[in-house]
Structure formats: C-alpha cells, structure tokens
Coordinates of N, CA and C in Angstrom, one line a residue:
N1 N 0.8 -1.2 0.0 CA 0.0 0.0 0.0 C 0.9 1.3 0.0
E2 N 2.0 1.2 0.8 CA 2.9 2.4 0.8 C 3.5 2.6 -0.5
Q3 N 3.9 1.5 -1.2 CA 4.5 1.6 -2.6 C 3.4 2.2 -3.5
K4 N 2.2 1.7 -3.4 CA 1.1 2.2 -4.3 C 0.9 3.7 -4.0
G5 N 1.0 4.1 -2.8 CA 0.8 5.6 -2.4 C 1.9 6.4 -3.1
I6 N 3.1 5.9 -3.0 CA 4.3 6.6 -3.6 C 4.1 6.7 -5.1
S7 N 3.7 5.6 -5.8 CA 3.5 5.7 -7.2 C 2.4 6.6 -7.6
M8 N 1.3 6.6 -6.8 CA 0.2 7.6 -7.1 C 0.7 9.0 -7.0
L9 N 1.5 9.3 -6.0 CA 2.1 10.6 -5.8 C 2.9 11.0 -6.9
Q10 N 3.8 10.1 -7.4 CA 4.7 10.4 -8.5 C 3.9 10.6 -9.8
K11 N 2.8 9.9 -10.0 CA 2.0 10.1 -11.1 C 1.3 11.5 -11.1
F12 N 0.9 11.8 -9.9 CA 0.2 13.1 -9.7 C 1.3 14.3 -9.9
M13 N 2.5 14.1 -9.4 CA 3.5 15.2 -9.5 C 3.9 15.3 -11.0
T14 N 4.0 14.2 -11.7 CA 4.3 14.2 -13.1 C 3.3 14.9 -13.9
E15 N 2.0 14.6 -13.6 CA 0.9 15.2 -14.3 C 0.8 16.7 -14.0
W16 N 1.1 17.1 -12.8 CA 1.1 18.5 -12.4 C 2.2 19.3 -13.2
L17 N 3.3 18.7 -13.3 CA 4.4 19.3 -14.1 C 4.0 19.4 -15.6
Y18 N 3.4 18.3 -16.1 CA 3.0 18.3 -17.5 C 1.9 19.4 -17.8
I19 N 1.0 19.5 -16.9 CA -0.1 20.6 -17.1 C 0.6 22.0 -17.0
S20 N 1.6 22.1 -16.2 CA 2.3 23.4 -16.1 C 3.1 23.7 -17.4
D21 N 3.8 22.6 -17.8 CA 4.7 22.8 -19.0 C 3.9 23.0 -20.3
Y22 N 2.8 22.3 -20.5 CA 2.1 22.3 -21.7 C 0.8 23.1 -21.7
D23 N 0.5 23.8 -20.5 CA -0.6 24.6 -20.4 C -1.9 23.9 -20.8
T24 N -2.1 22.7 -20.3 CA -3.2 21.9 -20.7 C -4.4 22.1 -19.7
P25 N -5.6 22.0 -20.2 CA -6.8 22.2 -19.3 C -6.7 21.2 -18.1
V26 N -7.2 21.7 -17.0 CA -7.2 20.8 -15.8 C -8.5 20.0 -15.8
S27 N -8.4 18.7 -15.7 CA -9.6 17.8 -15.7 C -10.2 17.7 -14.3
R28 N -11.4 17.3 -14.3 CA -12.1 17.1 -13.0 C -11.4 16.0 -12.2
E29 N -10.9 15.0 -13.0 CA -10.2 13.9 -12.3 C -8.9 14.4 -11.7
F30 N -8.2 15.3 -12.3 CA -6.9 15.8 -11.7 C -7.2 16.7 -10.5
V31 N -8.3 17.4 -10.5 CA -8.7 18.2 -9.3 C -9.0 17.3 -8.2
G32 N -9.6 16.1 -8.5 CA -9.8 15.1 -7.4 C -8.5 14.6 -6.9
E33 N -7.6 14.3 -7.8 CA -6.2 13.8 -7.3 C -5.5 14.8 -6.5
A34 N -5.7 16.1 -6.9 CA -5.0 17.2 -6.1 C -5.6 17.2 -4.7
N35 N -6.9 17.1 -4.6 CA -7.5 17.1 -3.3 C -7.0 16.0 -2.4
I36 N -6.9 14.8 -3.0 CA -6.3 13.6 -2.3 C -5.0 13.9 -1.7
H37 N -4.1 14.7 -2.4 CA -2.8 15.0 -2.0 C -2.7 16.3 -1.3
G38 N -3.8 16.9 -0.9 CA -3.8 18.1 -0.1 C -3.4 19.3 -0.9
V39 N -3.6 19.3 -2.2 CA -3.2 20.5 -3.0 C -4.4 21.3 -3.4
D40 N -4.3 22.6 -3.1 CA -5.4 23.5 -3.5 C -4.9 24.2 -4.8
L41 N -5.5 23.9 -5.9 CA -5.1 24.4 -7.2 C -5.4 25.9 -7.3
A42 N -6.1 26.5 -6.4 CA -6.4 27.9 -6.4 C -5.3 28.7 -5.7
K43 N -4.3 28.0 -5.1 CA -3.2 28.6 -4.4 C -1.9 28.5 -5.3
Q44 N -1.0 29.5 -5.0 CA 0.3 29.4 -5.6 C 1.2 28.6 -4.7
Y45 N 2.1 27.9 -5.4 CA 3.1 27.0 -4.7 C 4.5 27.4 -5.0
V46 N 5.4 27.0 -4.1 CA 6.8 27.3 -4.2 C 7.6 26.0 -4.3
A47 N 8.6 26.0 -5.2 CA 9.5 24.8 -5.3 C 10.7 25.1 -4.5
V48 N 11.2 24.1 -3.8 CA 12.4 24.1 -3.1 C 13.3 22.9 -3.6
V49 N 14.4 23.3 -4.2 CA 15.3 22.2 -4.7 C 16.5 22.1 -3.7
V50 N 16.6 20.8 -3.2 CA 17.6 20.5 -2.3 C 18.7 19.6 -2.9
K51 N 19.9 20.0 -2.8 CA 21.0 19.2 -3.4 C 21.9 18.6 -2.3
G52 N 22.2 17.3 -2.5 CA 23.0 16.6 -1.5 C 22.7 15.1 -1.7
E53 N 22.8 14.3 -0.6 CA 22.5 12.9 -0.7 C 21.0 12.7 -0.5
T54 N 20.3 12.3 -1.6 CA 18.9 12.2 -1.5 C 18.4 11.2 -0.4
A55 N 19.3 10.2 -0.2 CA 19.0 9.1 0.8 C 18.8 9.7 2.2
T56 N 19.4 10.8 2.5 CA 19.4 11.4 3.8 C 18.4 12.6 3.9
M57 N 17.7 12.9 2.8 CA 16.7 14.0 2.7 C 15.4 13.5 3.3
P58 N 14.7 14.5 3.9 CA 13.4 14.1 4.6 C 12.3 13.7 3.5
E59 N 11.4 12.9 3.9 CA 10.2 12.6 3.1 C 9.3 13.8 3.2
Y60 N 8.5 14.0 2.2 CA 7.5 15.1 2.3 C 6.3 14.7 1.4
N61 N 5.2 15.3 1.8 CA 3.9 15.0 1.1 C 4.1 15.2 -0.5
L62 N 4.7 16.3 -0.9 CA 4.8 16.7 -2.3 C 6.3 16.8 -2.6
A63 N 6.8 15.8 -3.2 CA 8.2 15.8 -3.6 C 8.5 14.8 -4.7
F64 N 9.6 15.1 -5.5 CA 10.1 14.1 -6.5 C 11.6 14.3 -6.7
D65 N 12.2 13.2 -7.0 CA 13.7 13.3 -7.3 C 13.9 13.7 -8.7
L66 N 14.8 14.7 -8.9 CA 15.1 15.1 -10.3 C 16.3 14.2 -10.8
D67 N 17.2 14.0 -9.9 CA 18.3 13.0 -10.1 C 18.8 12.5 -8.8
K68 N 19.9 11.8 -8.8 CA 20.3 11.2 -7.5 C 20.9 12.2 -6.5
Y69 N 21.1 13.4 -6.9 CA 21.6 14.4 -6.0 C 20.6 15.6 -5.7
R70 N 19.5 15.6 -6.4 CA 18.5 16.7 -6.3 C 17.1 16.2 -6.0
R71 N 16.5 16.7 -5.0 CA 15.1 16.4 -4.8 C 14.3 17.8 -4.7
C72 N 13.2 17.8 -5.4 CA 12.3 19.0 -5.4 C 11.1 18.8 -4.5
Y73 N 10.9 19.7 -3.6 CA 9.8 19.8 -2.7 C 8.9 20.9 -3.2
I74 N 7.6 20.7 -3.1 CA 6.6 21.7 -3.5 C 5.7 22.0 -2.2
M75 N 5.6 23.3 -1.9 CA 4.9 23.7 -0.7 C 4.4 25.1 -0.9
T76 N 3.5 25.6 0.0 CA 3.1 27.0 0.0 C 4.2 27.8 0.7
D77 N 4.3 29.1 0.4 CA 5.4 29.9 0.8 C 5.6 30.0 2.3
E78 N 4.4 29.9 3.0 CA 4.5 30.1 4.5 C 5.2 28.8 5.1
C79 N 5.2 27.7 4.4 CA 5.9 26.5 4.9 C 7.4 26.5 4.7
V80 N 7.9 27.4 3.8 CA 9.3 27.3 3.4 C 10.3 27.5 4.6
P81 N 10.1 28.6 5.4 CA 11.1 28.9 6.4 C 11.4 27.7 7.4
S82 N 10.3 27.1 7.9 CA 10.4 26.0 8.9 C 11.0 24.8 8.2
F83 N 10.6 24.6 7.0 CA 11.1 23.4 6.3 C 12.6 23.5 6.0
T84 N 13.1 24.6 5.5 CA 14.5 24.8 5.2 C 15.4 24.9 6.4
S85 N 14.9 25.5 7.5 CA 15.7 25.6 8.7 C 15.9 24.3 9.4
A86 N 15.0 23.3 9.1 CA 15.2 22.0 9.7 C 16.1 21.1 8.9
L87 N 16.5 21.5 7.7 CA 17.4 20.7 6.9 C 18.9 20.8 7.4
A88 N 19.6 19.7 7.2 CA 21.0 19.6 7.6 C 21.9 20.7 6.9
D89 N 22.9 21.1 7.5 CA 23.8 22.1 6.9 C 24.6 21.6 5.7
S90 N 24.6 20.3 5.5 CA 25.3 19.7 4.3 C 24.5 19.9 3.0
F91 N 23.3 20.3 3.1 CA 22.5 20.5 1.9 C 22.6 21.9 1.3
S92 N 22.5 22.1 0.0 CA 22.4 23.4 -0.6 C 20.9 23.5 -1.1
I93 N 20.3 24.7 -0.9 CA 18.9 24.8 -1.1 C 18.6 26.0 -2.0
G94 N 17.9 25.8 -3.0 CA 17.4 26.9 -3.9 C 15.9 27.0 -3.8
I95 N 15.4 28.2 -3.6 CA 13.9 28.4 -3.4 C 13.4 29.3 -4.6
G96 N 12.4 28.8 -5.3 CA 11.8 29.6 -6.3 C 10.8 30.6 -5.8
T97 N 10.1 31.3 -6.6 CA 9.0 32.2 -6.2 C 7.7 31.5 -6.3
A98 N 6.7 32.0 -5.7 CA 5.3 31.4 -5.7 C 4.7 31.6 -7.1
H99 N 4.2 30.4 -7.6 CA 3.5 30.4 -8.9 C 2.3 29.5 -8.9
F100 N 1.3 29.8 -9.8 CA 0.3 28.8 -10.0 C 0.9 27.7 -10.9
D101 N 1.9 28.1 -11.8 CA 2.6 27.2 -12.7 C 3.8 26.6 -11.9
I102 N 3.7 25.4 -11.4 CA 4.8 24.9 -10.5 C 6.1 24.7 -11.3
S103 N 5.9 24.4 -12.6 CA 7.1 24.2 -13.5 C 8.0 25.4 -13.4
A104 N 7.4 26.6 -13.5 CA 8.2 27.9 -13.5 C 9.0 28.0 -12.1
S105 N 8.3 27.7 -11.0 CA 9.0 27.8 -9.7 C 10.1 26.7 -9.6
V106 N 9.9 25.5 -10.2 CA 10.9 24.5 -10.1 C 12.2 25.0 -10.9
K107 N 11.9 25.6 -12.1 CA 13.1 26.1 -12.9 C 13.8 27.2 -12.2
E108 N 13.1 28.0 -11.5 CA 13.8 29.1 -10.7 C 14.6 28.5 -9.6
A109 N 14.0 27.5 -8.9 CA 14.7 26.9 -7.8 C 16.0 26.1 -8.2
L110 N 15.9 25.5 -9.4 CA 17.0 24.8 -10.0 C 18.1 25.8 -10.3
Y111 N 17.7 26.9 -10.9 CA 18.7 27.9 -11.3 C 19.4 28.5 -10.1
I112 N 18.7 29.0 -9.1 CA 19.3 29.6 -7.9 C 20.1 28.6 -7.1
N113 N 19.7 27.3 -7.1 CA 20.4 26.3 -6.4 C 21.9 26.2 -6.9
L114 N 22.0 26.4 -8.2 CA 23.4 26.4 -8.8 C 24.3 27.5 -8.4
L115 N 23.7 28.5 -7.8 CA 24.4 29.7 -7.3 C 24.8 29.6 -5.8
T116 N 24.3 28.5 -5.2 CA 24.6 28.4 -3.7 C 26.1 28.1 -3.6
D117 N 26.6 28.4 -2.4 CA 28.0 28.2 -2.1 C 28.2 27.9 -0.6
D118 N 29.4 27.7 -0.1 CA 29.6 27.3 1.3 C 29.1 28.4 2.3
I119 N 29.2 29.7 1.8 CA 28.7 30.8 2.6 C 27.2 31.0 2.6
N120 N 26.7 30.9 1.4 CA 25.2 31.0 1.2 C 24.6 29.7 0.7
R121 N 24.3 28.8 1.6 CA 23.8 27.5 1.2 C 22.2 27.5 1.0
V122 N 21.6 28.6 1.4 CA 20.1 28.8 1.1 C 19.9 30.1 0.4
L123 N 19.4 30.0 -0.9 CA 19.2 31.2 -1.7 C 17.8 31.2 -2.2
R124 N 17.2 32.4 -2.2 CA 15.9 32.6 -2.8 C 16.0 33.3 -4.2
Y125 N 15.3 32.8 -5.2 CA 15.5 33.3 -6.5 C 15.1 34.8 -6.6
N126 N 14.1 35.2 -5.9 CA 13.6 36.6 -6.0 C 14.6 37.6 -5.5
K127 N 15.5 37.2 -4.6 CA 16.5 38.1 -4.1 C 17.6 38.4 -5.1
F128 N 17.8 37.5 -6.1 CA 18.8 37.7 -7.1 C 18.2 37.9 -8.5
A129 N 16.9 38.0 -8.6 CA 16.2 38.1 -9.9 C 16.8 39.2 -10.8
Y130 N 17.2 40.3 -10.2 CA 17.7 41.4 -11.0 C 19.0 41.0 -11.7
L131 N 19.9 40.5 -10.9 CA 21.2 40.1 -11.4 C 21.1 38.9 -12.4
I132 N 20.2 38.0 -12.1 CA 20.0 36.8 -13.0 C 19.4 37.3 -14.3
N133 N 18.5 38.2 -14.3 CA 18.0 38.7 -15.6 C 19.0 39.4 -16.4
I134 N 19.9 40.1 -15.8 CA 21.1 40.7 -16.5 C 21.9 39.6 -17.2
A135 N 22.2 38.6 -16.4 CA 23.1 37.5 -16.9 C 22.4 36.7 -18.0
K136 N 21.0 36.6 -17.9 CA 20.3 35.8 -18.9 C 20.1 36.6 -20.2
T137 N 20.1 37.9 -20.1 CA 19.9 38.7 -21.3 C 21.1 39.3 -22.0
Q138 N 22.2 39.2 -21.3 CA 23.5 39.7 -21.8 C 24.4 38.6 -22.2
S139 N 24.9 38.7 -23.4 CA 25.9 37.6 -23.8 C 27.3 38.0 -23.2
A140 N 27.9 37.1 -22.6 CA 29.2 37.3 -21.9 C 30.3 37.5 -23.0
D141 N 31.2 38.5 -22.7 CA 32.3 38.7 -23.5 C 33.3 37.5 -23.4
K142 N 33.6 36.9 -24.5 CA 34.4 35.7 -24.4 C 35.8 35.9 -23.8
N143 N 36.4 37.1 -24.1 CA 37.7 37.5 -23.5 C 37.6 37.6 -22.0
I144 N 36.5 38.3 -21.5 CA 36.3 38.4 -20.1 C 36.1 37.0 -19.4
V145 N 35.3 36.2 -20.0 CA 35.0 34.9 -19.5 C 36.4 34.1 -19.4
A146 N 37.2 34.2 -20.5 CA 38.5 33.5 -20.5 C 39.4 33.9 -19.3
Y147 N 39.5 35.2 -19.1 CA 40.3 35.8 -18.0 C 39.7 35.4 -16.7
F148 N 38.3 35.5 -16.6 CA 37.6 35.3 -15.3 C 37.8 33.8 -14.9
S149 N 37.8 32.9 -15.9 CA 38.0 31.5 -15.5 C 39.3 31.1 -14.9
R150 N 40.3 32.0 -15.1 CA 41.6 31.8 -14.5 C 41.7 32.2 -13.0
L151 N 40.7 32.9 -12.5 CA 40.6 33.2 -11.1 C 40.3 32.0 -10.3
D152 N 40.9 31.9 -9.1 CA 40.6 30.8 -8.2 C 39.2 31.0 -7.6
E153 N 38.7 29.9 -7.0 CA 37.3 30.0 -6.4 C 37.2 31.0 -5.4
E154 N 38.2 31.2 -4.5 CA 38.1 32.2 -3.5 C 37.9 33.6 -4.0
A155 N 38.6 33.9 -5.1 CA 38.5 35.3 -5.7 C 37.1 35.4 -6.3
Q156 N 36.7 34.4 -7.0 CA 35.3 34.4 -7.6 C 34.2 34.6 -6.6
L157 N 34.3 33.8 -5.5 CA 33.3 33.9 -4.5 C 33.3 35.3 -3.8
T158 N 34.5 35.8 -3.5 CA 34.6 37.1 -2.9 C 34.0 38.2 -3.8
L159 N 34.2 38.1 -5.1 CA 33.6 39.0 -6.1 C 32.1 38.9 -6.0
W160 N 31.5 37.7 -6.0 CA 30.1 37.5 -5.9 C 29.5 38.1 -4.7
I161 N 30.1 37.8 -3.5 CA 29.5 38.3 -2.3 C 29.6 39.8 -2.2
Y162 N 30.8 40.3 -2.7 CA 30.9 41.8 -2.7 C 29.9 42.4 -3.6
A163 N 29.6 41.8 -4.7 CA 28.6 42.3 -5.7 C 27.2 42.4 -5.1
N164 N 26.9 41.5 -4.1 CA 25.6 41.5 -3.5 C 25.4 42.4 -2.3
N165 N 26.6 42.9 -1.7 CA 26.4 43.8 -0.6 C 27.1 45.1 -0.8
G166 N 28.1 45.2 -1.8 CA 28.8 46.4 -2.1 C 29.7 47.0 -1.0
A167 N 29.9 46.2 0.0 CA 30.8 46.7 1.1 C 31.9 45.7 1.5
I168 N 33.1 46.2 1.5 CA 34.3 45.4 1.8 C 34.2 44.8 3.2
T169 N 33.8 45.6 4.2 CA 33.7 45.1 5.6 C 32.7 44.0 5.7
E170 N 31.5 44.2 5.1 CA 30.5 43.1 5.2 C 30.9 41.9 4.5
T171 N 31.6 42.0 3.3 CA 32.1 40.9 2.6 C 33.1 40.1 3.4
A172 N 34.0 40.8 4.1 CA 35.0 40.2 5.0 C 34.3 39.5 6.1
A173 N 33.2 40.0 6.7 CA 32.5 39.4 7.8 C 31.9 38.1 7.3
Q174 N 31.3 38.1 6.1 CA 30.6 36.9 5.6 C 31.6 35.8 5.3
L175 N 32.8 36.2 4.8 CA 33.8 35.2 4.5 C 34.7 34.8 5.6
H176 N 34.5 35.5 6.8 CA 35.4 35.3 8.0 C 36.9 35.6 7.6
V177 N 37.1 36.7 6.9 CA 38.5 37.1 6.6 C 38.7 38.5 6.9
H178 N 39.9 39.0 6.9 CA 40.2 40.4 7.2 C 39.8 41.2 5.9
P179 N 39.4 42.5 6.1 CA 39.1 43.4 5.0 C 40.2 43.5 4.0
K180 N 41.5 43.4 4.5 CA 42.6 43.5 3.6 C 42.6 42.3 2.6
T181 N 42.2 41.2 3.1 CA 42.1 40.0 2.2 C 41.1 40.2 1.1
V182 N 40.0 40.8 1.5 CA 39.0 41.1 0.4 C 39.5 42.0 -0.6
R183 N 40.2 43.1 -0.1 CA 40.8 44.1 -1.1 C 41.8 43.4 -2.0
Y184 N 42.6 42.5 -1.4 CA 43.6 41.8 -2.2 C 43.0 40.9 -3.3
R185 N 41.9 40.2 -2.9 CA 41.2 39.4 -3.9 C 40.5 40.2 -5.0
L186 N 39.9 41.3 -4.6 CA 39.3 42.2 -5.6 C 40.3 42.8 -6.5
N187 N 41.5 43.1 -6.0 CA 42.6 43.6 -6.8 C 43.1 42.5 -7.8
K188 N 43.1 41.3 -7.3 CA 43.5 40.1 -8.1 C 42.5 40.0 -9.3
V189 N 41.2 40.2 -9.0 CA 40.2 40.2 -10.1 C 40.5 41.2 -11.1
M190 N 40.9 42.4 -10.7 CA 41.2 43.5 -11.6 C 42.4 43.2 -12.4
A191 N 43.5 42.7 -11.7 CA 44.7 42.4 -12.4 C 44.6 41.3 -13.4
T192 N 43.7 40.3 -13.2 CA 43.5 39.2 -14.1 C 42.6 39.5 -15.2
T193 N 41.5 40.3 -15.0 CA 40.5 40.6 -16.0 C 40.6 42.0 -16.7
G194 N 41.3 42.9 -16.0 CA 41.4 44.3 -16.5 C 40.1 45.1 -16.1
L195 N 39.2 44.5 -15.3 CA 38.0 45.2 -14.9 C 38.0 45.4 -13.4
D196 N 37.6 46.6 -12.9 CA 37.6 46.9 -11.5 C 36.3 46.6 -10.9
P197 N 36.1 45.6 -10.0 CA 34.8 45.3 -9.4 C 34.2 46.4 -8.6
K198 N 35.1 47.3 -8.2 CA 34.6 48.4 -7.3 C 33.9 49.5 -8.2
V199 N 34.0 49.4 -9.5 CA 33.4 50.3 -10.4 C 32.2 49.6 -11.1
G200 N 31.0 50.3 -10.9 CA 29.7 49.6 -11.4 C 29.7 49.1 -12.8
V201 N 30.2 49.9 -13.7 CA 30.2 49.6 -15.1 C 31.1 48.4 -15.4
D202 N 32.1 48.2 -14.6 CA 33.0 47.0 -14.7 C 32.5 45.8 -14.0
L203 N 31.7 46.0 -13.0 CA 31.2 44.9 -12.2 C 30.2 44.1 -12.9
V204 N 29.3 44.7 -13.8 CA 28.3 44.0 -14.5 C 28.8 42.8 -15.3
P205 N 29.8 43.1 -16.2 CA 30.3 41.9 -17.0 C 31.0 40.9 -16.2
L206 N 31.5 41.2 -15.0 CA 32.2 40.3 -14.1 C 31.1 39.4 -13.5
I207 N 30.0 40.0 -13.1 CA 28.9 39.2 -12.5 C 28.2 38.3 -13.6
V208 N 28.1 38.8 -14.8 CA 27.5 38.0 -15.9 C 28.4 36.8 -16.1
S209 N 29.7 37.0 -16.1 CA 30.7 35.8 -16.2 C 30.5 34.8 -15.1
Y210 N 30.4 35.4 -13.9 CA 30.3 34.5 -12.7 C 29.0 33.7 -12.8
I211 N 27.8 34.3 -13.0 CA 26.6 33.6 -13.0 C 26.5 32.6 -14.1
Q212 N 26.9 33.0 -15.3 CA 26.9 32.1 -16.5 C 27.8 30.9 -16.3
G213 N 28.9 31.1 -15.6 CA 29.8 30.0 -15.3 C 29.2 29.0 -14.3
K214 N 28.6 29.6 -13.3 CA 28.0 28.7 -12.2 C 26.8 28.0 -12.7
T215 N 26.1 28.5 -13.7 CA 24.8 27.9 -14.1 C 24.9 27.2 -15.5
Q216 N 26.1 26.8 -15.9 CA 26.2 26.2 -17.2 C 25.5 24.9 -17.3
D217 N 25.2 24.2 -16.2 CA 24.5 22.9 -16.2 C 23.0 23.1 -16.2
Y218 N 22.5 24.4 -16.2 CA 21.1 24.6 -16.0 C 20.3 24.0 -17.1
D219 N 20.7 24.1 -18.4 CA 19.9 23.6 -19.5 C 19.8 22.0 -19.4
I220 N 20.8 21.4 -18.9 CA 20.8 19.9 -18.8 C 19.8 19.6 -17.7
L221 N 19.7 20.3 -16.6 CA 18.8 20.0 -15.5 C 17.3 20.3 -16.0
V222 N 17.1 21.3 -16.8 CA 15.8 21.6 -17.3 C 15.4 20.5 -18.3
G223 N 16.4 19.9 -19.0 CA 16.1 18.8 -19.9 C 15.6 17.6 -19.1
E224 N 16.2 17.4 -17.9 CA 15.8 16.2 -17.0 C 14.4 16.5 -16.5
L225 N 14.1 17.7 -16.1 CA 12.8 18.1 -15.7 C 11.8 17.9 -16.8
Q226 N 12.1 18.3 -18.0 CA 11.2 18.1 -19.1 C 10.9 16.7 -19.4
S227 N 11.9 15.8 -19.2 CA 11.7 14.4 -19.5 C 10.7 13.8 -18.5
I228 N 10.7 14.4 -17.3 CA 9.7 13.9 -16.2 C 8.3 14.2 -16.7
S229 N 8.1 15.5 -17.1 CA 6.7 15.9 -17.5 C 6.3 15.2 -18.8
D230 N 7.3 14.9 -19.7 CA 7.0 14.3 -21.0 C 6.5 12.9 -20.8
R231 N 6.7 12.3 -19.7 CA 6.2 10.9 -19.5 C 4.6 10.9 -19.6
M232 N 4.0 12.0 -19.4 CA 2.6 12.1 -19.5 C 2.1 12.3 -21.0
L233 N 3.0 12.6 -21.9 CA 2.6 12.8 -23.3 C 2.1 11.4 -23.9
P234 N 1.2 11.5 -24.8 CA 0.8 10.3 -25.6 C 2.1 9.8 -26.3
R235 N 2.2 8.5 -26.4 CA 3.4 7.9 -27.0 C 3.8 8.5 -28.4
D236 N 2.7 8.7 -29.2 CA 3.0 9.2 -30.6 C 3.6 10.6 -30.6
K237 N 3.5 11.3 -29.4 CA 4.0 12.7 -29.4 C 5.3 12.8 -28.7
Q238 N 5.8 11.7 -28.1 CA 7.1 11.7 -27.4 C 8.2 11.7 -28.4
T239 N 9.2 12.5 -28.2 CA 10.3 12.6 -29.1 C 11.3 11.4 -28.7
H240 N 11.9 10.8 -29.7 CA 12.7 9.7 -29.5 C 14.2 10.0 -29.9

C-alpha cells in the first residue's frame, strides 16, 4: 500500500508538471487527485530544490527526485522557512518564487540552487532576480570569460559576495577574513580581467561571467525536468 501511495504521488506530480509545461486544461479527475494529495489548485506554490545525498533527505507529502543528487519539494510559501531551517547544513537549497505554474517555480529553484556556495547555502530566486535577468539577457564577452575562468574559487566567491552587498567590511565578515584579504582578492580580479569590481560599469560583465559560469549545467537540468513531464505525453507525441 505504501508503494502504491508513492507511485500515485509520483503520477500526480508528473501530471502537475505536465499541465504546467504544456498549459493543458485541468480535468475534473486531476482536481480530485489534487484534493487527495492536499493540493489547493487555487493557491500558488513554491518549489524548493535541495542538493545533497537524497537518501538522507526528509520525506515530504509533495516531492520528487530530479536525479540522485537533487530532490524537489513543493509547498506553500509560508511553509518554506520552517522546512528549510530543519534541513542539515550539508544540503544546498534553492527556493523559487510562488507560482500557479509549478514548473516555473521548479526552474527558478534549480537555477538559484546552482548559485549556492559554502557561505550562502540557502538562496531565494527573487533576491537575485535582477542580477539573474542581466546574466540571462546579456551575452558574456568571451575574452572576459576566459580571463575570469583563470581566477581561483576564493577570488570568484569574494567578487560574488561583494557584488551582492557592495561593502568590503560586510564581505569580509561573511567570508570570515580580514578586509585586507577582500581588497587583495578584488585587486586580483582587476589584475586578471582588467576590470575593477569596485566600479559599477566594470562589475556587471564580471557578474555575468560568474553567473553564467556557475549555471552552465542549467539547460541539462531543465532537460531532465522536461523528461519527467514528458512521461505524460501520448506515446506518438514523445520525441525519441
């Protein structure tokens, strides 16, 4: 019975993703399934993507595994703080924004999860939406990307945290280093790329390079997500 319950949940989650992806009409039968699983289709839901060992992740009423390292949880926004605060520190957590279209929230959660790091293991998409939109709409300069990729992870992370708060002292506090260390790393960024992160016009292409580098696997993950919802397609419409 437990196995049957899990398979019913997986079928429901797959169908919910499919309806979101393909904007298909909601049937009376699906509304009934939603009620069984405690889902109110008149409400907006948030996706929380957790990365780590899925075997040690908590079970939840609405969840599915994207791959062996990522599990996606679906919940209302008010449930997110208590849920994420109870997770182990070993997990990285990306939180989408509230949508009626859960597929959109899952994609946001996947994207922001790729930007998590040892300092910021829990990130909300809406907090970084402005920077993400810049990175998505601007094509990165190949020369800057090439120079940027030569920077070590410490310098890249320092740049990212500095870009989000604009203060050397606050960056130093978050990284648990001396402000002189932050200045040294930012100077290293300038020496390597020719762009000064302390100057706004130079900071933008650096941030674009950072975000695009960190999220280069995003399209692969969206493909995996798409394959989950495509299981609901009639066989003659599935791509082979």
